[in-house]
């Protein structure tokens, strides 16, 4: 399918394939009728544009949870380090300025609510039922498990859980997202939906 997005999505840094983004858009468009959408791991806002554009039409919102200090693989000296996002004054990654610029360019500042914090912090005392949760945060085992435990219980019946970077074969990629995908599958809470590329999808029973 072809989706009319408010910006040239290829100009936004990120690792989301087009078919995965379009699947997020389709599911968000339906599930935001149940409640807000929440994503973990916004980076520079590529996935957020897909989710935000889908929710804007229904006058709903996207909570975008990210500490904006980068995942393990984004750090100095690592494989996916981007020097343009490195703040040498504090010797840390900082993608928030670029994220905000992406939301401004897409006209989504009144649709997307940035939460600059980790899952563990952002989820403390969380009470808002969610129509969809998209997990694409840190790929260490601890980070992925924390993201899963923090948000899955807040998905309303009929809502969607989406998990990015599912690689059953360890030679293709890290296993932490795949491990929480297996948790969701074994939990009895979800109906498994067809995968889209590396995007695992479930519907809450």
PDB file of N, CA and C in Angstrom, residues 8-56:
ATOM      1  N   UNK A   8       9.152  13.599   3.919  1.00  0.00           N
ATOM      2  CA  UNK A   8       9.900  12.577   3.186  1.00  0.00           C
ATOM      3  C   UNK A   8      10.540  11.657   4.219  1.00  0.00           C
ATOM      4  N   UNK A   9       9.972  10.484   4.405  1.00  0.00           N
ATOM      5  CA  UNK A   9      10.400   9.586   5.473  1.00  0.00           C
ATOM      6  C   UNK A   9      11.845   9.155   5.297  1.00  0.00           C
ATOM      7  N   UNK A  10      12.342   9.148   4.075  1.00  0.00           N
ATOM      8  CA  UNK A  10      13.720   8.719   3.836  1.00  0.00           C
ATOM      9  C   UNK A  10      14.735   9.735   4.348  1.00  0.00           C
ATOM     10  N   UNK A  11      14.276  10.932   4.658  1.00  0.00           N
ATOM     11  CA  UNK A  11      15.179  11.953   5.183  1.00  0.00           C
ATOM     12  C   UNK A  11      15.345  11.864   6.698  1.00  0.00           C
ATOM     13  N   UNK A  12      14.596  10.968   7.339  1.00  0.00           N
ATOM     14  CA  UNK A  12      14.684  10.806   8.791  1.00  0.00           C
ATOM     15  C   UNK A  12      15.563   9.606   9.106  1.00  0.00           C
ATOM     16  N   UNK A  13      16.569   9.822   9.938  1.00  0.00           N
ATOM     17  CA  UNK A  13      17.458   8.733  10.323  1.00  0.00           C
ATOM     18  C   UNK A  13      16.677   7.636  11.027  1.00  0.00           C
ATOM     19  N   UNK A  14      17.053   6.398  10.761  1.00  0.00           N
ATOM     20  CA  UNK A  14      16.383   5.297  11.431  1.00  0.00           C
ATOM     21  C   UNK A  14      16.621   3.988  10.708  1.00  0.00           C
ATOM     22  N   UNK A  15      16.099   2.917  11.289  1.00  0.00           N
ATOM     23  CA  UNK A  15      16.386   1.568  10.805  1.00  0.00           C
ATOM     24  C   UNK A  15      15.107   0.789  10.501  1.00  0.00           C
ATOM     25  N   UNK A  16      14.023   1.523  10.251  1.00  0.00           N
ATOM     26  CA  UNK A  16      12.730   0.897  10.000  1.00  0.00           C
ATOM     27  C   UNK A  16      12.505   0.762   8.497  1.00  0.00           C
ATOM     28  N   UNK A  17      12.212  -0.452   8.045  1.00  0.00           N
ATOM     29  CA  UNK A  17      11.928  -0.677   6.628  1.00  0.00           C
ATOM     30  C   UNK A  17      10.548  -0.128   6.267  1.00  0.00           C
ATOM     31  N   UNK A  18      10.356   0.186   4.994  1.00  0.00           N
ATOM     32  CA  UNK A  18       9.096   0.797   4.565  1.00  0.00           C
ATOM     33  C   UNK A  18       7.898  -0.099   4.849  1.00  0.00           C
ATOM     34  N   UNK A  19       8.029  -1.414   4.578  1.00  0.00           N
ATOM     35  CA  UNK A  19       6.879  -2.293   4.823  1.00  0.00           C
ATOM     36  C   UNK A  19       6.549  -2.381   6.315  1.00  0.00           C
ATOM     37  N   UNK A  20       7.569  -2.287   7.168  1.00  0.00           N
ATOM     38  CA  UNK A  20       7.335  -2.294   8.607  1.00  0.00           C
ATOM     39  C   UNK A  20       6.637  -1.001   9.039  1.00  0.00           C
ATOM     40  N   UNK A  21       7.081   0.127   8.489  1.00  0.00           N
ATOM     41  CA  UNK A  21       6.448   1.405   8.806  1.00  0.00           C
ATOM     42  C   UNK A  21       4.990   1.440   8.378  1.00  0.00           C
ATOM     43  N   UNK A  22       4.714   0.910   7.200  1.00  0.00           N
ATOM     44  CA  UNK A  22       3.333   0.893   6.710  1.00  0.00           C
ATOM     45  C   UNK A  22       2.456  -0.019   7.564  1.00  0.00           C
ATOM     46  N   UNK A  23       3.032  -1.125   8.053  1.00  0.00           N
ATOM     47  CA  UNK A  23       2.269  -2.014   8.945  1.00  0.00           C
ATOM     48  C   UNK A  23       1.971  -1.307  10.270  1.00  0.00           C
ATOM     49  N   UNK A  24       2.956  -0.562  10.792  1.00  0.00           N
ATOM     50  CA  UNK A  24       2.716   0.207  12.014  1.00  0.00           C
ATOM     51  C   UNK A  24       1.595   1.217  11.799  1.00  0.00           C
ATOM     52  N   UNK A  25       1.626   1.893  10.672  1.00  0.00           N
ATOM     53  CA  UNK A  25       0.595   2.890  10.347  1.00  0.00           C
ATOM     54  C   UNK A  25      -0.790   2.243  10.339  1.00  0.00           C
ATOM     55  N   UNK A  26      -0.921   1.134   9.646  1.00  0.00           N
ATOM     56  CA  UNK A  26      -2.221   0.458   9.527  1.00  0.00           C
ATOM     57  C   UNK A  26      -2.752   0.024  10.895  1.00  0.00           C
ATOM     58  N   UNK A  27      -1.885  -0.591  11.700  1.00  0.00           N
ATOM     59  CA  UNK A  27      -2.330  -1.062  13.006  1.00  0.00           C
ATOM     60  C   UNK A  27      -2.631   0.100  13.945  1.00  0.00           C
ATOM     61  N   UNK A  28      -1.816   1.149  13.879  1.00  0.00           N
ATOM     62  CA  UNK A  28      -2.063   2.312  14.734  1.00  0.00           C
ATOM     63  C   UNK A  28      -3.365   2.996  14.369  1.00  0.00           C
ATOM     64  N   UNK A  29      -3.651   3.050  13.091  1.00  0.00           N
ATOM     65  CA  UNK A  29      -4.877   3.708  12.625  1.00  0.00           C
ATOM     66  C   UNK A  29      -6.110   3.041  13.216  1.00  0.00           C
ATOM     67  N   UNK A  30      -6.066   1.719  13.354  1.00  0.00           N
ATOM     68  CA  UNK A  30      -7.188   0.987  13.924  1.00  0.00           C
ATOM     69  C   UNK A  30      -7.160   0.995  15.454  1.00  0.00           C
ATOM     70  N   UNK A  31      -5.988   0.732  16.030  1.00  0.00           N
ATOM     71  CA  UNK A  31      -5.924   0.543  17.478  1.00  0.00           C
ATOM     72  C   UNK A  31      -6.009   1.844  18.259  1.00  0.00           C
ATOM     73  N   UNK A  32      -5.701   2.977  17.623  1.00  0.00           N
ATOM     74  CA  UNK A  32      -5.790   4.238  18.366  1.00  0.00           C
ATOM     75  C   UNK A  32      -7.244   4.580  18.708  1.00  0.00           C
ATOM     76  N   UNK A  33      -8.196   3.879  18.090  1.00  0.00           N
ATOM     77  CA  UNK A  33      -9.596   4.062  18.464  1.00  0.00           C
ATOM     78  C   UNK A  33      -9.868   3.490  19.861  1.00  0.00           C
ATOM     79  N   UNK A  34      -9.000   2.563  20.301  1.00  0.00           N
ATOM     80  CA  UNK A  34      -9.135   1.969  21.635  1.00  0.00           C
ATOM     81  C   UNK A  34      -8.460   2.819  22.701  1.00  0.00           C
ATOM     82  N   UNK A  35      -7.431   3.550  22.298  1.00  0.00           N
ATOM     83  CA  UNK A  35      -6.658   4.342  23.248  1.00  0.00           C
ATOM     84  C   UNK A  35      -5.383   4.835  22.611  1.00  0.00           C
ATOM     85  N   UNK A  36      -4.590   5.615  23.339  1.00  0.00           N
ATOM     86  CA  UNK A  36      -3.346   6.148  22.784  1.00  0.00           C
ATOM     87  C   UNK A  36      -2.377   5.044  22.379  1.00  0.00           C
ATOM     88  N   UNK A  37      -1.450   5.410  21.513  1.00  0.00           N
ATOM     89  CA  UNK A  37      -0.364   4.530  21.092  1.00  0.00           C
ATOM     90  C   UNK A  37       0.885   4.920  21.879  1.00  0.00           C
ATOM     91  N   UNK A  38       1.683   3.932  22.252  1.00  0.00           N
ATOM     92  CA  UNK A  38       2.951   4.209  22.925  1.00  0.00           C
ATOM     93  C   UNK A  38       4.065   3.449  22.232  1.00  0.00           C
ATOM     94  N   UNK A  39       5.159   4.160  21.948  1.00  0.00           N
ATOM     95  CA  UNK A  39       6.329   3.484  21.399  1.00  0.00           C
ATOM     96  C   UNK A  39       7.499   3.644  22.355  1.00  0.00           C
ATOM     97  N   UNK A  40       8.328   2.613  22.396  1.00  0.00           N
ATOM     98  CA  UNK A  40       9.562   2.654  23.170  1.00  0.00           C
ATOM     99  C   UNK A  40      10.716   2.619  22.174  1.00  0.00           C
ATOM    100  N   UNK A  41      11.495   3.684  22.147  1.00  0.00           N
ATOM    101  CA  UNK A  41      12.619   3.749  21.222  1.00  0.00           C
ATOM    102  C   UNK A  41      12.288   4.563  19.996  1.00  0.00           C
ATOM    103  N   UNK A  42      12.295   5.877  20.132  1.00  0.00           N
ATOM    104  CA  UNK A  42      11.903   6.759  19.030  1.00  0.00           C
ATOM    105  C   UNK A  42      13.080   7.169  18.147  1.00  0.00           C
ATOM    106  N   UNK A  43      14.287   7.215  18.728  1.00  0.00           N
ATOM    107  CA  UNK A  43      15.504   7.623  18.023  1.00  0.00           C
ATOM    108  C   UNK A  43      15.264   8.998  17.380  1.00  0.00           C
ATOM    109  N   UNK A  44      15.305   9.090  16.056  1.00  0.00           N
ATOM    110  CA  UNK A  44      15.119  10.388  15.400  1.00  0.00           C
ATOM    111  C   UNK A  44      13.701  10.597  14.876  1.00  0.00           C
ATOM    112  N   UNK A  45      12.816   9.625  15.094  1.00  0.00           N
ATOM    113  CA  UNK A  45      11.407   9.845  14.814  1.00  0.00           C
ATOM    114  C   UNK A  45      10.820   9.188  13.585  1.00  0.00           C
ATOM    115  N   UNK A  46      11.551   8.262  12.950  1.00  0.00           N
ATOM    116  CA  UNK A  46      11.005   7.630  11.739  1.00  0.00           C
ATOM    117  C   UNK A  46       9.721   6.848  12.042  1.00  0.00           C
ATOM    118  N   UNK A  47       9.785   5.962  13.019  1.00  0.00           N
ATOM    119  CA  UNK A  47       8.577   5.192  13.366  1.00  0.00           C
ATOM    120  C   UNK A  47       7.503   6.100  13.945  1.00  0.00           C
ATOM    121  N   UNK A  48       7.918   7.149  14.652  1.00  0.00           N
ATOM    122  CA  UNK A  48       6.966   8.069  15.272  1.00  0.00           C
ATOM    123  C   UNK A  48       6.138   8.800  14.232  1.00  0.00           C
ATOM    124  N   UNK A  49       6.729   9.102  13.087  1.00  0.00           N
ATOM    125  CA  UNK A  49       5.981   9.758  12.011  1.00  0.00           C
ATOM    126  C   UNK A  49       4.884   8.840  11.494  1.00  0.00           C
ATOM    127  N   UNK A  50       5.209   7.565  11.287  1.00  0.00           N
ATOM    128  CA  UNK A  50       4.180   6.613  10.840  1.00  0.00           C
ATOM    129  C   UNK A  50       3.044   6.526  11.865  1.00  0.00           C
ATOM    130  N   UNK A  51       3.412   6.360  13.137  1.00  0.00           N
ATOM    131  CA  UNK A  51       2.403   6.224  14.185  1.00  0.00           C
ATOM    132  C   UNK A  51       1.617   7.519  14.371  1.00  0.00           C
ATOM    133  N   UNK A  52       2.335   8.639  14.381  1.00  0.00           N
ATOM    134  CA  UNK A  52       1.679   9.930  14.589  1.00  0.00           C
ATOM    135  C   UNK A  52       0.740  10.300  13.464  1.00  0.00           C
ATOM    136  N   UNK A  53       1.164  10.034  12.233  1.00  0.00           N
ATOM    137  CA  UNK A  53       0.305  10.338  11.088  1.00  0.00           C
ATOM    138  C   UNK A  53      -0.975   9.517  11.142  1.00  0.00           C
ATOM    139  N   UNK A  54      -0.877   8.266  11.606  1.00  0.00           N
ATOM    140  CA  UNK A  54      -2.058   7.403  11.715  1.00  0.00           C
ATOM    141  C   UNK A  54      -3.002   7.893  12.804  1.00  0.00           C
ATOM    142  N   UNK A  55      -2.433   8.373  13.919  1.00  0.00           N
ATOM    143  CA  UNK A  55      -3.259   8.794  15.052  1.00  0.00           C
ATOM    144  C   UNK A  55      -3.840  10.197  14.883  1.00  0.00           C
ATOM    145  N   UNK A  56      -3.165  11.035  14.121  1.00  0.00           N
ATOM    146  CA  UNK A  56      -3.597  12.429  13.994  1.00  0.00           C
ATOM    147  C   UNK A  56      -5.001  12.514  13.415  1.00  0.00           C
TER     148      UNK A  56
END
